[in-house]
C-alpha positions as a Markdown table, in Angstrom:
| # | Residue | x | y | z |
|---|---|---|---|---|
| 1 | Met | -1.0 | -22.2 | 30.9 |
| 2 | Leu | -2.9 | -20.7 | 27.8 |
| 3 | Asn | -1.1 | -20.2 | 24.9 |
| 4 | Val | -3.0 | -17.3 | 22.6 |
| 5 | Cys | -1.3 | -17.8 | 19.3 |
| 6 | Ile | -2.4 | -14.2 | 17.1 |
| 7 | Met | -2.2 | -14.8 | 13.1 |
| 8 | Gly | -1.0 | -11.8 | 10.8 |
| 9 | Phe | -2.4 | -10.1 | 8.1 |
| 10 | Thr | -1.0 | -12.6 | 5.5 |
| 11 | Glu | -2.0 | -16.0 | 7.3 |
| 12 | Arg | -4.9 | -17.7 | 7.7 |
| 13 | Arg | -6.0 | -20.8 | 9.2 |
| 14 | Asp | -7.3 | -22.5 | 5.9 |
| 15 | Arg | -3.8 | -21.9 | 3.8 |
| 16 | Glu | -2.0 | -24.9 | 2.8 |
| 17 | Ile | 1.2 | -22.9 | 2.3 |
| 18 | Ser | 3.4 | -22.7 | 5.2 |
| 19 | Asn | 1.9 | -20.8 | 8.5 |
| 20 | Gly | 4.2 | -20.1 | 11.0 |
| 21 | Thr | 1.7 | -18.9 | 13.6 |
| 22 | Lys | -0.6 | -22.1 | 12.7 |
| 23 | Asp | 2.5 | -24.5 | 12.9 |
| 24 | Leu | 3.5 | -23.1 | 16.0 |
| 25 | Tyr | -0.3 | -23.4 | 17.6 |
| 26 | Asp | -0.4 | -27.1 | 16.0 |
| 27 | His | 3.1 | -28.1 | 17.2 |
| 28 | Leu | 2.0 | -26.6 | 21.3 |
| 29 | Lys | -1.6 | -29.1 | 20.8 |
| 30 | Thr | 0.6 | -31.9 | 19.8 |
| 31 | Arg | 2.7 | -31.8 | 22.8 |
| 32 | Gly | -0.9 | -32.0 | 24.8 |
| 33 | Leu | -0.7 | -27.9 | 25.9 |
| 34 | Ser | -3.7 | -25.8 | 26.2 |
| 35 | Ala | -3.8 | -23.2 | 23.2 |
| 36 | Val | -5.8 | -21.5 | 21.0 |
| 37 | Leu | -5.3 | -20.0 | 17.4 |
| 38 | Leu | -6.7 | -16.2 | 16.5 |
| 39 | Arg | -6.4 | -13.8 | 13.6 |
| 40 | Trp | -4.7 | -10.2 | 13.9 |
| 41 | Asp | -8.7 | -8.6 | 13.5 |
| 42 | Asp | -10.5 | -11.6 | 16.0 |
| 43 | His | -12.9 | -9.7 | 18.4 |
| 44 | Trp | -10.7 | -9.0 | 21.0 |
| 45 | Pro | -13.7 | -7.7 | 23.7 |
| 46 | Thr | -14.8 | -11.6 | 23.3 |
| 47 | Val | -11.3 | -13.3 | 23.3 |
| 48 | Ala | -10.6 | -11.4 | 26.6 |
| 49 | Gln | -13.7 | -11.9 | 28.8 |
| 50 | Phe | -12.6 | -16.0 | 27.9 |
| 51 | Val | -9.2 | -15.8 | 28.4 |
| 52 | Ser | -9.7 | -13.9 | 31.8 |
| 53 | Trp | -12.4 | -16.5 | 32.9 |
| 54 | Arg | -8.9 | -18.5 | 33.2 |
| 55 | Arg | -7.1 | -18.9 | 36.6 |
| 56 | Asp | -3.6 | -19.5 | 35.0 |
| 57 | Gln | -1.4 | -17.2 | 33.5 |
| 58 | Val | -1.2 | -16.8 | 29.5 |
| 59 | Asn | 1.8 | -16.9 | 26.5 |
| 60 | Val | 1.0 | -14.6 | 23.5 |
| 61 | Phe | 2.7 | -15.6 | 20.3 |
| 62 | Ala | 2.1 | -13.3 | 17.7 |
| 63 | Tyr | 3.2 | -12.6 | 14.0 |
| 64 | Ser | 3.3 | -9.4 | 12.2 |
| 65 | Trp | 0.0 | -7.6 | 12.5 |
| 66 | Gly | -1.2 | -10.4 | 15.2 |
| 67 | Cys | 1.5 | -8.7 | 17.1 |
| 68 | Gly | 0.9 | -4.8 | 16.5 |
| 69 | Tyr | -2.7 | -4.7 | 16.7 |
| 70 | Gly | -4.1 | -8.7 | 18.3 |
| 71 | Ala | -2.1 | -8.6 | 21.3 |
| 72 | Met | -2.0 | -4.8 | 21.9 |
| 73 | Glu | -5.9 | -4.7 | 22.0 |
| 74 | Leu | -5.9 | -8.1 | 23.8 |
| 75 | Ala | -3.2 | -6.5 | 26.7 |
| 76 | Lys | -5.2 | -3.7 | 26.8 |
| 77 | Leu | -8.2 | -5.9 | 27.6 |
| 78 | Leu | -7.1 | -8.5 | 30.5 |
| 79 | Pro | -5.8 | -7.9 | 34.0 |
| 80 | Asp | -2.6 | -6.4 | 35.2 |
| 81 | Asp | 0.4 | -9.0 | 34.3 |
| 82 | Lys | -2.3 | -11.7 | 33.3 |
| 83 | Ile | 0.0 | -12.2 | 29.8 |
| 84 | Glu | 3.1 | -13.9 | 31.2 |
| 85 | Asn | 5.1 | -13.9 | 28.1 |
| 86 | Leu | 4.7 | -11.7 | 24.8 |
| 87 | Val | 6.7 | -13.3 | 21.9 |
| 88 | Ala | 6.6 | -11.2 | 19.0 |
| 89 | Cys | 7.8 | -12.1 | 15.4 |
| 90 | Asp | 8.0 | -9.3 | 13.6 |
| 91 | Pro | 5.8 | -7.5 | 15.0 |
| 92 | Val | 4.0 | -4.1 | 12.7 |
| 93 | Tyr | 2.1 | -1.6 | 14.1 |
| 94 | His | -1.6 | -1.6 | 13.0 |
| 95 | His | -4.0 | 1.5 | 13.6 |
| 96 | Pro | -7.5 | -0.2 | 13.0 |
| 97 | Arg | -9.3 | 2.8 | 10.9 |
| 98 | Leu | -7.8 | 4.0 | 7.8 |
| 99 | Leu | -7.6 | 7.7 | 8.7 |
| 100 | Gly | -5.2 | 6.3 | 12.0 |
| 101 | Arg | -2.6 | 4.2 | 9.6 |
| 102 | Val | -2.1 | 6.9 | 7.5 |
| 103 | Ser | -2.1 | 9.7 | 9.9 |
| 104 | His | 0.8 | 7.2 | 11.9 |
| 105 | Ala | 2.3 | 6.4 | 8.7 |
| 106 | Leu | 2.7 | 10.5 | 7.6 |
| 107 | Phe | 3.8 | 11.9 | 11.2 |
| 108 | Gly | 3.8 | 8.8 | 13.9 |
| 109 | Ser | 6.7 | 7.1 | 15.0 |
| 110 | Lys | 6.8 | 3.1 | 13.8 |
| 111 | Thr | 6.7 | 2.0 | 17.5 |
| 112 | Ile | 4.5 | -0.5 | 19.4 |
| 113 | Gln | 3.6 | 0.5 | 23.1 |
| 114 | Val | 3.2 | -2.5 | 25.2 |
| 115 | Pro | 0.7 | -1.1 | 27.7 |
| 116 | Lys | 2.2 | -1.0 | 31.2 |
| 117 | Gly | 2.0 | -3.3 | 34.2 |
| 118 | Lys | 0.0 | -6.2 | 31.4 |
| 119 | Val | 2.9 | -7.9 | 30.6 |
| 120 | Lys | 5.5 | -9.5 | 32.4 |
| 121 | Arg | 8.3 | -10.1 | 29.9 |
| 122 | Val | 8.4 | -9.2 | 26.2 |
| 123 | Ile | 10.6 | -11.2 | 23.6 |
| 124 | Ala | 10.8 | -9.5 | 20.1 |
| 125 | Tyr | 12.4 | -10.9 | 17.4 |
| 126 | Arg | 13.5 | -9.5 | 13.9 |
| 127 | Gln | 14.0 | -11.4 | 10.9 |
| 128 | Lys | 16.3 | -10.4 | 8.0 |
| 129 | Lys | 16.3 | -12.3 | 4.8 |
| 130 | Gly | 14.9 | -15.5 | 7.0 |
| 131 | Ile | 17.3 | -15.4 | 9.7 |
| 132 | Ile | 16.3 | -13.8 | 13.2 |
| 133 | Ile | 18.7 | -10.8 | 14.0 |
| 134 | Lys | 17.5 | -10.1 | 17.1 |
| 135 | Gly | 15.9 | -11.8 | 20.9 |
| 136 | Asp | 15.9 | -9.1 | 23.0 |
| 137 | Pro | 13.9 | -9.8 | 26.5 |
| 138 | Leu | 12.6 | -6.7 | 27.4 |
| 139 | Ser | 11.4 | -5.3 | 31.2 |
| 140 | Gln | 8.2 | -4.0 | 31.8 |
| 141 | Asp | 10.4 | -2.4 | 34.9 |
| 142 | Asp | 12.5 | -0.8 | 32.7 |
| 143 | Glu | 11.6 | 1.7 | 29.9 |
| 144 | Leu | 12.0 | -0.9 | 27.0 |
| 145 | Asn | 8.4 | -1.6 | 26.8 |
| 146 | Ile | 8.6 | -0.6 | 23.0 |
| 147 | Leu | 8.9 | -2.8 | 20.0 |
| 148 | Glu | 10.4 | -1.0 | 16.6 |
| 149 | Gly | 7.8 | -2.1 | 14.0 |
| 150 | Ala | 7.4 | -1.3 | 10.6 |
| 151 | Thr | 4.2 | -0.1 | 9.0 |
| 152 | His | 2.5 | -2.0 | 5.7 |
């Protein structure tokens, strides 16, 4: 199984301060598991092509814009049910264009729509003062395929 770790806006591969997504990636690699580390704004058609080429299922771990933009773009581009688990930590909606972000902030809801049929299981975590307060498994068969997210 391939583990895709998608960093948020504030995370970078070369940072010396703690980076939760990179820490998870390093942990997976030291355990001998197949993993890739990506940024929220990577070129998703290329990533999807690489992931689709693999025969096994995929786990996606995404933080902030890594979920609200990166993971959603990847899910749209992959075949149905290719993503076994999407683990979202503090998911934040992000539109790729400035006008879209302004419009969404003024008139839209602060939700992230997980593409139907693309993800088998979604687990969302939200932090409050460093403490995880929510970890709800969401089923794609239900109407619970919306993640609450802030815009920032």
